[in-house]
CSV table of C-alpha atoms and ligand atoms in Angstrom, one decimal:
chain,number,residue,atom,x,y,z
A,18,MET,CA,91.4,-66.1,15.4
A,19,THR,CA,88.7,-68.6,14.2
A,20,ILE,CA,85.0,-68.1,15.5
A,21,ALA,CA,83.1,-71.1,15.6
A,22,CYS,CA,79.4,-69.9,14.3
A,23,GLU,CA,76.6,-70.8,12.0
A,24,TYR,CA,76.2,-69.2,8.9
A,25,ARG,CA,73.0,-67.7,8.2
A,26,PRO,CA,71.9,-66.3,4.7
A,27,GLY,CA,71.0,-62.8,4.8
A,28,LEU,CA,71.6,-62.9,8.3
A,29,GLU,CA,68.0,-64.1,9.5
A,30,GLY,CA,67.7,-64.2,13.0
A,31,VAL,CA,70.7,-62.8,13.8
A,32,PRO,CA,70.9,-59.9,16.2
A,33,ALA,CA,73.0,-57.0,15.3
A,34,THR,CA,72.5,-54.3,17.9
A,35,GLN,CA,70.3,-53.6,20.9
A,36,SER,CA,67.5,-51.2,20.2
A,37,SER,CA,64.8,-49.4,22.1
A,38,ILE,CA,63.4,-47.6,18.8
A,39,SER,CA,60.9,-49.9,17.5
A,40,TYR,CA,59.4,-53.4,18.0
A,41,VAL,CA,57.8,-55.9,15.6
A,42,ASP,CA,55.8,-59.1,16.4
A,43,GLY,CA,56.1,-60.6,13.2
A,44,GLN,CA,53.5,-63.7,14.3
A,45,ASN,CA,50.8,-61.1,15.6
A,46,GLY,CA,51.3,-58.3,13.2
A,47,ILE,CA,52.0,-55.8,15.8
A,48,LEU,CA,54.8,-52.9,15.2
A,49,GLU,CA,55.6,-50.2,17.8
A,50,TYR,CA,57.7,-47.0,18.0
A,51,ARG,CA,58.8,-46.2,21.3
A,52,GLY,CA,56.3,-48.7,22.7
A,53,ILE,CA,53.1,-46.7,20.9
A,54,ASN,CA,51.1,-49.0,18.6
A,55,ILE,CA,51.8,-47.8,15.2
A,56,GLU,CA,47.6,-47.5,14.5
A,57,GLU,CA,47.3,-45.0,17.4
A,58,LEU,CA,50.3,-42.9,16.1
A,59,ALA,CA,48.8,-43.1,12.5
A,60,LYS,CA,45.5,-41.9,13.7
A,61,HIS,CA,46.5,-39.5,16.4
A,62,SER,CA,50.1,-38.2,15.5
A,63,SER,CA,51.4,-36.5,12.6
A,64,PHE,CA,55.0,-37.4,10.8
A,65,ILE,CA,57.1,-34.8,12.3
A,66,GLU,CA,55.7,-35.3,15.9
A,67,THR,CA,56.6,-39.2,15.2
A,68,ALA,CA,59.7,-38.2,13.9
A,69,TYR,CA,60.7,-36.6,17.2
A,70,LEU,CA,59.5,-39.3,19.1
A,71,LEU,CA,61.4,-41.9,17.2
A,72,ILE,CA,64.7,-39.7,17.4
A,73,TRP,CA,64.4,-38.3,21.0
A,74,GLY,CA,62.7,-41.2,22.4
A,75,VAL,CA,59.6,-39.4,24.1
A,76,LEU,CA,56.3,-37.8,22.4
A,77,PRO,CA,57.3,-33.6,22.6
A,78,THR,CA,55.1,-31.3,24.5
A,79,SER,CA,53.2,-28.8,22.4
A,80,ASP,CA,56.4,-26.1,23.0
A,81,GLU,CA,58.9,-28.4,22.0
A,82,LEU,CA,57.0,-29.7,18.6
A,83,ALA,CA,56.5,-25.9,17.6
A,84,GLU,CA,60.1,-25.8,18.1
A,85,PHE,CA,60.9,-28.4,16.0
A,86,LYS,CA,58.2,-27.7,13.3
A,87,HIS,CA,59.8,-24.4,13.1
A,88,GLU,CA,63.5,-24.9,12.7
A,89,ILE,CA,62.3,-27.5,9.8
A,90,GLN,CA,60.5,-25.0,8.3
A,91,PHE,CA,63.3,-22.8,8.2
A,92,HIS,CA,66.0,-25.4,6.5
A,93,ARG,CA,63.7,-26.6,4.0
A,94,ARG,CA,65.2,-24.7,1.4
A,95,LEU,CA,68.2,-25.9,-0.8
A,96,LYS,CA,71.5,-23.8,-1.4
A,97,TYR,CA,71.5,-22.8,-5.1
A,98,ARG,CA,74.5,-25.0,-5.6
A,99,ILE,CA,72.6,-28.1,-4.8
A,100,ARG,CA,69.9,-27.0,-7.3
A,101,ASP,CA,72.6,-26.2,-10.1
A,102,MET,CA,74.2,-29.7,-9.6
A,103,MET,CA,70.8,-31.2,-10.0
A,104,LYS,CA,70.4,-29.2,-13.1
A,105,CYS,CA,73.1,-31.6,-14.6
A,106,PHE,CA,71.5,-34.6,-13.6
A,107,PRO,CA,70.0,-36.5,-16.6
A,108,GLU,CA,66.3,-36.4,-16.6
A,109,SER,CA,66.0,-39.9,-17.4
A,110,GLY,CA,68.0,-40.8,-14.2
A,111,HIS,CA,65.9,-42.6,-11.5
A,112,PRO,CA,64.9,-40.1,-8.7
A,113,MET,CA,66.6,-42.4,-6.0
A,114,ASP,CA,70.0,-42.0,-7.6
A,115,ALA,CA,69.4,-38.3,-7.7
A,116,LEU,CA,68.4,-38.2,-4.1
A,117,GLN,CA,71.4,-40.5,-3.0
A,118,ALA,CA,73.4,-37.9,-4.8
A,119,CYS,CA,72.0,-34.8,-3.2
A,120,ALA,CA,71.8,-36.4,0.2
A,121,ALA,CA,75.5,-36.9,-0.2
A,122,ALA,CA,76.3,-33.4,-1.4
A,123,LEU,CA,74.9,-32.1,1.7
A,124,GLY,CA,78.1,-33.2,3.6
A,125,LEU,CA,80.1,-31.0,0.9
A,126,PHE,CA,78.3,-27.8,2.3
A,127,TYR,CA,77.9,-28.8,6.0
A,128,SER,CA,81.3,-30.5,6.5
A,129,ARG,CA,82.0,-29.6,10.3
A,130,ARG,CA,81.6,-33.0,12.0
A,131,ALA,CA,81.0,-32.8,15.5
A,132,LEU,CA,79.3,-36.0,16.6
A,133,ASP,CA,79.5,-35.7,20.2
A,134,ASP,CA,78.2,-32.2,20.3
A,135,PRO,CA,74.2,-32.6,20.8
A,136,ALA,CA,73.7,-29.1,18.9
A,137,TYR,CA,75.5,-30.7,15.9
A,138,ILE,CA,73.3,-33.9,16.2
A,139,ARG,CA,70.0,-31.7,16.2
A,140,ALA,CA,71.1,-29.5,13.1
A,141,ALA,CA,71.8,-32.5,11.2
A,142,VAL,CA,68.3,-34.1,12.3
A,143,VAL,CA,66.6,-31.0,11.4
A,144,ARG,CA,68.6,-30.6,8.0
A,145,LEU,CA,67.9,-33.9,6.8
A,146,LEU,CA,64.0,-34.0,7.7
A,147,ALA,CA,63.8,-30.4,6.1
A,148,LYS,CA,65.8,-30.9,3.0
A,149,ILE,CA,65.1,-34.1,1.6
A,150,PRO,CA,61.4,-33.8,0.7
A,151,THR,CA,62.4,-30.4,-1.3
A,152,MET,CA,65.3,-32.6,-3.0
A,153,VAL,CA,62.7,-34.9,-4.2
A,154,ALA,CA,60.1,-32.3,-5.4
A,155,ALA,CA,62.9,-30.3,-6.9
A,156,PHE,CA,64.2,-33.3,-9.2
A,157,GLN,CA,60.6,-34.0,-10.2
A,158,LEU,CA,59.9,-30.3,-11.6
A,159,MET,CA,63.6,-29.9,-13.0
A,160,ARG,CA,63.3,-33.3,-14.9
A,161,LYS,CA,60.4,-31.7,-16.4
A,162,GLY,CA,62.4,-28.7,-17.6
A,163,ASN,CA,60.7,-26.6,-14.9
A,164,ASP,CA,62.3,-24.4,-12.0
A,165,PRO,CA,61.6,-25.9,-8.6
A,166,ILE,CA,58.9,-24.4,-6.2
A,167,GLN,CA,60.0,-22.7,-3.0
A,168,PRO,CA,58.7,-24.4,0.1
A,169,ARG,CA,55.8,-22.4,1.6
A,170,ASP,CA,55.9,-21.7,5.3
A,171,ASP,CA,52.2,-21.9,6.2
A,172,LEU,CA,52.1,-25.5,4.7
A,173,ASP,CA,52.6,-28.3,7.2
A,174,TYR,CA,55.3,-30.6,6.5
A,175,SER,CA,53.3,-33.1,4.1
A,176,ALA,CA,51.0,-30.5,2.6
A,177,ASN,CA,54.4,-28.7,1.7
A,178,PHE,CA,55.8,-31.5,0.0
A,179,LEU,CA,52.6,-32.1,-2.2
A,180,TYR,CA,52.2,-28.6,-3.1
A,181,MET,CA,56.0,-28.4,-4.2
A,182,LEU,CA,55.5,-31.8,-6.3
A,183,THR,CA,52.3,-30.8,-7.9
A,184,GLU,CA,52.2,-26.7,-7.9
A,185,GLN,CA,48.9,-27.0,-6.1
A,186,GLU,CA,47.8,-26.7,-2.7
A,187,PRO,CA,46.6,-30.3,-1.9
A,188,ASP,CA,43.2,-31.2,-0.5
A,189,PRO,CA,43.5,-31.2,3.3
A,190,ILE,CA,42.2,-34.9,3.1
A,191,ALA,CA,45.0,-36.0,0.7
A,192,ALA,CA,47.6,-34.0,2.6
A,193,ARG,CA,46.3,-35.8,6.1
A,194,ILE,CA,46.5,-39.4,4.2
A,195,PHE,CA,49.8,-38.6,2.9
A,196,ASP,CA,51.2,-37.7,6.4
A,197,ALA,CA,49.8,-41.0,7.7
A,198,CYS,CA,51.7,-42.7,5.1
A,199,LEU,CA,55.1,-41.2,6.2
A,200,ILE,CA,54.1,-42.1,9.8
A,201,LEU,CA,53.7,-45.6,8.3
A,202,HIS,CA,57.3,-46.0,6.8
A,203,ALA,CA,59.3,-44.0,9.3
A,204,GLU,CA,60.7,-46.8,10.6
A,205,HIS,CA,60.9,-50.5,11.0
A,206,THR,CA,63.7,-52.1,13.4
A,207,ILE,CA,66.9,-53.4,11.6
A,208,ASN,CA,65.7,-53.7,7.8
A,209,ALA,CA,68.5,-53.4,5.1
A,210,SER,CA,68.7,-49.9,4.7
A,211,THR,CA,68.7,-48.9,8.3
A,212,PHE,CA,71.4,-51.6,8.9
A,213,SER,CA,73.2,-50.2,5.9
A,214,ALA,CA,73.0,-46.7,7.9
A,215,MET,CA,74.3,-48.2,11.0
A,216,VAL,CA,77.5,-49.7,9.5
A,217,THR,CA,78.1,-46.4,7.8
A,218,ALA,CA,77.4,-44.5,10.8
A,219,SER,CA,79.4,-47.1,13.2
A,220,THR,CA,82.6,-45.4,11.0
A,221,LEU,CA,82.0,-42.1,12.9
A,222,THR,CA,81.6,-40.7,9.2
A,223,ASP,CA,79.2,-37.7,9.0
A,224,PRO,CA,75.5,-38.1,8.8
A,225,TYR,CA,74.6,-37.1,5.3
A,226,ALA,CA,77.1,-40.3,4.2
A,227,VAL,CA,74.9,-42.4,6.6
A,228,ILE,CA,71.7,-41.2,4.8
A,229,ALA,CA,72.9,-41.5,1.2
A,230,SER,CA,74.0,-44.8,1.9
A,231,ALA,CA,70.6,-45.9,3.5
A,232,VAL,CA,69.2,-44.4,0.2
A,233,GLY,CA,71.3,-46.2,-1.9
A,234,THR,CA,70.1,-49.6,-0.1
A,235,LEU,CA,66.3,-48.8,0.0
A,236,ALA,CA,66.3,-48.1,-3.7
A,237,GLY,CA,66.5,-52.0,-4.5
A,238,PRO,CA,63.4,-53.9,-5.8
A,239,LEU,CA,63.7,-56.4,-2.7
A,240,HIS,CA,63.3,-53.5,-0.1
A,241,GLY,CA,61.7,-50.0,-0.9
A,242,GLY,CA,61.7,-50.2,-4.4
A,243,ALA,CA,58.9,-52.8,-4.3
A,244,SER,CA,55.9,-50.3,-4.2
A,245,GLU,CA,56.8,-49.2,-7.3
A,246,GLU,CA,57.0,-52.9,-8.9
A,247,VAL,CA,53.7,-53.4,-7.7
A,248,ILE,CA,52.0,-50.8,-9.6
A,249,LEU,CA,54.0,-52.1,-12.8
A,250,MET,CA,52.8,-55.6,-11.6
A,251,LEU,CA,48.7,-54.2,-11.5
A,252,GLU,CA,49.2,-52.7,-14.7
A,253,GLU,CA,50.4,-55.9,-16.4
A,254,ILE,CA,47.3,-57.9,-14.7
A,255,GLY,CA,44.9,-55.3,-16.1
A,256,SER,CA,42.0,-56.9,-14.8
A,257,VAL,CA,40.4,-58.8,-12.1
A,258,GLU,CA,39.9,-61.6,-14.4
A,259,ASN,CA,43.4,-61.9,-15.2
A,260,VAL,CA,44.8,-62.6,-11.5
A,261,VAL,CA,44.4,-65.8,-10.7
A,262,PRO,CA,46.1,-66.9,-13.9
A,263,TYR,CA,48.9,-64.4,-12.9
A,264,VAL,CA,49.3,-65.8,-9.5
A,265,GLU,CA,49.4,-69.5,-11.0
A,266,ARG,CA,52.0,-68.5,-13.6
A,267,CYS,CA,54.2,-66.9,-10.7
A,268,ILE,CA,54.1,-69.9,-8.4
A,269,GLU,CA,54.9,-72.3,-11.3
A,270,ARG,CA,57.7,-69.9,-12.4
A,271,LYS,CA,58.8,-69.7,-8.8
A,272,SER,CA,59.0,-66.0,-9.4
A,273,LYS,CA,58.0,-63.4,-6.7
A,274,ILE,CA,54.8,-61.6,-6.2
A,275,MET,CA,56.0,-57.8,-5.4
A,276,GLY,CA,54.5,-56.4,-2.3
A,277,PHE,CA,54.0,-59.9,-0.9
A,278,GLY,CA,56.0,-61.6,1.7
A,279,HIS,CA,58.3,-60.2,4.6
A,280,ARG,CA,61.4,-61.6,6.3
A,281,VAL,CA,60.0,-60.9,10.0
A,282,TYR,CA,55.8,-60.8,9.4
A,283,LYS,CA,54.4,-64.2,9.2
A,284,VAL,CA,50.7,-62.6,8.8
A,285,LYS,CA,49.4,-59.3,7.2
A,286,ASP,CA,51.7,-56.6,8.0
A,287,PRO,CA,49.7,-54.0,9.9
A,288,ARG,CA,50.9,-51.2,7.8
A,289,ALA,CA,49.2,-52.7,5.0
A,290,THR,CA,46.1,-53.1,6.6
A,291,ILE,CA,46.1,-49.4,7.5
A,292,LEU,CA,47.4,-48.3,3.9
A,293,GLN,CA,44.4,-50.4,2.5
A,294,GLN,CA,41.8,-48.6,4.5
A,295,MET,CA,43.3,-45.5,2.8
A,296,ALA,CA,43.3,-46.8,-0.7
A,297,GLN,CA,39.7,-47.9,-0.2
A,298,GLU,CA,38.9,-44.3,1.1
A,299,LEU,CA,40.7,-42.5,-1.8
A,300,PHE,CA,38.8,-44.8,-4.3
A,301,ASP,CA,35.6,-44.8,-2.7
A,302,LYS,CA,36.2,-40.9,-2.8
A,303,SER,CA,36.9,-40.8,-6.6
A,304,GLY,CA,34.7,-43.6,-7.3
A,305,HIS,CA,36.2,-47.3,-8.8
A,306,ALA,CA,36.3,-45.9,-12.5
A,307,GLU,CA,36.4,-48.5,-15.3
A,308,GLN,CA,39.6,-47.7,-16.2
A,309,ASP,CA,41.2,-47.6,-12.8
A,310,GLN,CA,40.3,-51.1,-11.4
A,311,TYR,CA,43.5,-51.1,-9.6
A,312,TYR,CA,42.0,-51.3,-6.1
A,313,ASP,CA,39.9,-54.3,-7.1
A,314,ILE,CA,43.0,-56.0,-8.8
A,315,ALA,CA,44.8,-55.5,-5.6
A,316,VAL,CA,42.2,-57.0,-3.4
A,317,ALA,CA,41.6,-60.1,-5.8
A,318,LEU,CA,45.2,-60.6,-5.8
A,319,GLU,CA,45.7,-60.5,-2.1
A,320,LYS,CA,42.6,-63.1,-1.8
A,321,ALA,CA,44.5,-65.1,-4.5
A,322,VAL,CA,47.9,-65.2,-3.0
A,323,ALA,CA,46.3,-66.0,0.4
A,324,GLU,CA,44.7,-68.9,-1.1
A,325,ARG,CA,48.0,-70.3,-2.3
A,326,LEU,CA,50.7,-69.2,0.1
A,327,ALA,CA,49.3,-68.6,3.2
A,328,HIS,CA,50.9,-71.6,4.6
A,329,LYS,CA,54.2,-70.3,3.8
A,330,GLY,CA,53.3,-67.1,5.9
A,331,ILE,CA,52.9,-65.0,2.7
A,332,TYR,CA,50.7,-61.7,2.8
A,333,PRO,CA,50.8,-58.1,1.9
A,334,ASN,CA,53.7,-56.2,2.9
A,335,VAL,CA,53.8,-52.2,3.6
A,336,ASP,CA,54.6,-51.7,-0.2
A,337,PHE,CA,51.6,-53.8,-1.7
A,338,TYR,CA,48.9,-51.1,-0.7
A,339,SER,CA,51.3,-47.8,-0.7
A,340,GLY,CA,51.9,-47.6,-4.4
A,341,LEU,CA,48.0,-47.5,-4.8
A,342,VAL,CA,47.9,-44.6,-2.0
A,343,TYR,CA,50.3,-42.6,-3.9
A,344,ARG,CA,48.9,-43.2,-6.9
A,345,LYS,CA,45.6,-41.6,-6.0
A,346,LEU,CA,47.4,-38.6,-4.5
A,347,GLY,CA,49.1,-38.1,-8.1
A,348,ILE,CA,52.4,-39.2,-7.2
A,349,PRO,CA,54.3,-40.5,-10.4
A,350,THR,CA,55.7,-44.3,-10.0
A,351,ASP,CA,59.2,-43.9,-9.8
A,352,LEU,CA,59.0,-41.3,-6.8
A,353,TYR,CA,57.2,-44.1,-4.5
A,354,THR,CA,60.5,-45.1,-3.2
A,355,PRO,CA,61.7,-41.4,-2.6
A,356,VAL,CA,58.6,-40.9,-0.7
A,357,PHE,CA,59.6,-43.8,1.3
A,358,ALA,CA,63.3,-42.3,1.7
A,359,ILE,CA,61.5,-39.0,3.1
A,360,ALA,CA,59.8,-40.9,5.9
A,361,ARG,CA,62.6,-43.6,6.9
A,362,VAL,CA,65.0,-40.6,7.2
A,363,ALA,CA,63.3,-40.2,10.5
A,364,GLY,CA,64.1,-43.9,11.6
A,365,TRP,CA,67.7,-44.0,10.0
A,366,LEU,CA,68.4,-40.6,11.8
A,367,ALA,CA,67.2,-42.2,15.2
A,368,HIS,CA,69.2,-45.4,14.7
A,369,TRP,CA,72.2,-43.2,13.7
A,370,LYS,CA,71.8,-41.4,17.0
A,371,GLU,CA,71.5,-44.4,19.1
A,372,GLN,CA,74.4,-46.1,17.1
A,373,LEU,CA,76.5,-43.0,18.1
A,374,GLU,CA,75.4,-43.4,22.1
A,375,GLU,CA,77.6,-46.8,22.3
A,376,ASN,CA,79.1,-47.1,19.2
A,377,ARG,CA,81.6,-49.9,18.4
A,378,ILE,CA,82.5,-50.4,14.6
A,379,PHE,CA,80.7,-53.2,12.5
A,380,ARG,CA,83.0,-55.8,11.5
A,381,PRO,CA,81.3,-59.1,11.3
A,382,THR,CA,82.9,-62.0,10.0
A,383,GLN,CA,83.2,-64.5,7.4
A,384,ILE,CA,83.3,-68.0,6.2
A,385,PHE,CA,85.9,-68.6,3.8
A,386,THR,CA,85.1,-70.9,0.9
A,387,GLY,CA,88.3,-70.2,-1.4
A,388,THR,CA,91.2,-72.2,-2.1
A,389,HIS,CA,94.6,-71.6,-0.7
A,390,ASN,CA,98.3,-71.6,-1.7
A,391,VAL,CA,97.2,-71.0,-5.5
A,392,PRO,CA,100.2,-70.2,-7.6
A,393,TYR,CA,100.8,-67.2,-9.5
A,394,VAL,CA,100.7,-67.9,-13.1
A,395,ALA,CA,102.5,-65.4,-15.3
A,396,ILE,CA,100.1,-63.6,-17.7
A,397,ASP,CA,101.5,-65.2,-20.9
A,398,LYS,CA,101.0,-68.9,-19.5
A,399,ARG,CA,97.1,-68.2,-18.5
A,400,ARG,CA,94.1,-69.9,-20.0
A,401,SER,CA,91.0,-68.0,-20.4
A,402,SER,CA,88.4,-68.7,-17.5
A,403,GLN,CA,86.2,-70.3,-20.4
A,404,ASP,CA,89.1,-72.7,-21.2
A,405,ILE,CA,89.6,-73.6,-17.4
A,406,GLN,CA,85.8,-74.4,-16.9
A,407,LEU,CA,85.9,-76.9,-20.0
A,408,TYR,CA,88.9,-78.4,-18.8
A,409,ALA,CA,87.2,-78.8,-15.2
A,410,ASP,CA,84.2,-80.2,-17.0
A,411,LEU,CA,86.4,-82.9,-19.1
A,412,VAL,CA,88.2,-83.9,-15.9
A,413,ALA,CA,84.8,-84.0,-13.9
A,414,PRO,CA,84.0,-87.6,-12.5
B,11,ACO,N1,55.8,-64.3,-3.9
B,11,ACO,C1,55.9,-65.3,-3.5
B,11,ACO,N2,56.4,-66.4,-3.2
B,11,ACO,C2,57.3,-65.7,-2.0
B,11,ACO,C3,57.3,-64.3,-1.9
B,11,ACO,C4,56.6,-63.6,-3.1
B,11,ACO,N3,56.4,-62.3,-2.9
B,11,ACO,N4,58.1,-64.0,-0.9
B,11,ACO,C5,58.5,-65.2,-0.3
B,11,ACO,N5,58.0,-66.1,-0.9
B,11,ACO,C6,58.3,-67.5,-0.8
B,11,ACO,C7,59.8,-68.0,-1.4
B,11,ACO,O1,59.5,-68.3,-2.7
B,11,ACO,C8,60.2,-69.0,-0.4
B,11,ACO,O2,59.5,-70.2,-1.0
B,11,ACO,P1,60.5,-71.7,-0.5
B,11,ACO,O3,60.9,-71.9,0.8
B,11,ACO,O4,59.3,-72.6,-1.0
B,11,ACO,O5,61.5,-71.4,-1.8
B,11,ACO,C9,59.6,-68.4,1.0
B,11,ACO,O6,58.3,-67.7,0.5
B,11,ACO,C10,60.4,-67.8,1.6
B,11,ACO,O7,61.1,-66.7,0.7
B,11,ACO,P2,62.4,-65.8,0.8
B,11,ACO,O8,62.6,-65.0,0.0
B,11,ACO,O9,63.7,-67.0,1.6
B,11,ACO,O10,62.1,-64.8,2.2
B,11,ACO,P3,63.0,-63.6,2.4
B,11,ACO,O11,62.8,-63.4,3.8
B,11,ACO,O12,64.6,-64.0,2.3
B,11,ACO,O13,62.7,-62.6,1.7
B,11,ACO,C11,61.5,-60.6,1.1
B,11,ACO,C12,61.7,-61.6,2.0
B,11,ACO,C13,62.7,-59.9,0.3
B,11,ACO,C14,60.4,-59.4,1.3
B,11,ACO,C15,60.4,-61.4,0.0
B,11,ACO,O14,59.3,-62.0,0.6
B,11,ACO,C16,60.2,-60.8,-1.3
B,11,ACO,O15,61.3,-61.0,-2.4
B,11,ACO,N6,59.2,-60.2,-1.5
B,11,ACO,C17,58.9,-59.4,-2.8
B,11,ACO,C18,59.4,-58.1,-3.0
B,11,ACO,C19,58.8,-57.3,-2.0
B,11,ACO,O16,57.8,-56.9,-1.9
B,11,ACO,N7,59.6,-56.4,-1.1
B,11,ACO,C20,59.3,-55.6,-0.3
B,11,ACO,C21,59.5,-56.2,1.3
B,11,ACO,S1,58.8,-54.9,2.7
B,11,ACO,C22,59.9,-53.5,2.8
B,11,ACO,O17,61.3,-53.7,2.3
B,11,ACO,C23,59.7,-52.5,2.8
């Protein structure tokens, strides 16, 4: 069957599903989860409440929220075999690879698959929301040669994660800011990792495979990996004076400035605006020390990029200020993307559930650009591909 259609690289503008989970207005910088503006949620909600909203479509009552929190608290611990498996991971490995392996490994331990059973869906949601932060924190401690820290039941989701990561009970303001960061990163319509989750979900595989494939997709520097790259870039720039020459150099070389640009937003990402306020709050609290000019460099960079690239709709995206916030919270640079994954698990699970409600396996088409009727050449008669290229160059008109 031949289907006539226009090829859109990166599927830009091609609707791949119908969804009621989130909404982005890229021209006016608006993001809503289930119709509620992201600013409202960042101000008034908690990550767990927002996860509930995304996955079940409504804000929970206080009883429902308490029950959900309790279930998550109960499932935070990891099986000792998962910890043993993690002991074999090389400490030089990237935490996103460790997280992807651990998420997939959950499928080995919870192998029952009953996708039409609401209790199964609920258990998988709870398990993944509960265990992903524990995995990230455990890998961080284990790669330093330490035993992982057990979760603390008296701490909320975000405070507990920071505690498991740093071995210290966090300052309540830091925990609150971190929780708001998770809210901001929890969902964002069909981005690359969510699409990856949906494609995997559409085969009716288990939810752990769904999340593992999404984690692998989020890891790339054009997606979730950008916040890590932003800090490396700010380090390379080093001072406010170097900002303009750096931007000029990138434009001349046509290289991307990390943390800028977005397929959908053609104005400043609303999440970047909120994260900038948080970064400013944290930097004001600790003072703009001379050796820590990152916030000032970031603001100067935003200005320099706007002056040169605003006509292309290139503004800061969510990753631009998130790294600055995480850095101030003492989170190691290569954990920024795993932290993004902790948050985005909520969105991935919401899309998994939505996909199952009206599933059809993804099977797009392609436009064939190869050749037909190529004869099979016996191995002793083949020329190396280099020779073939040489020959092609010689006979080229
Ligand atoms: N710096 C400089 N120029 C840029 C940037 C940037 N960060 N982003 C886009 N542009 C320019 C491109 O050079 C291109 O210019 P041209 O039309 O003159 O060739 C134009 O803007 C369109 O860029 P595309 O790469 O075609 O845009 P696309 O929608 O495919 O890519 C993406 C979006 C991947 C986010 C891109 O902007 C980028 O690579 N940004 C840097 C990486 C980053 O911050 N990623 C995180 C995104 S947010 C997230 O995933 C959570």
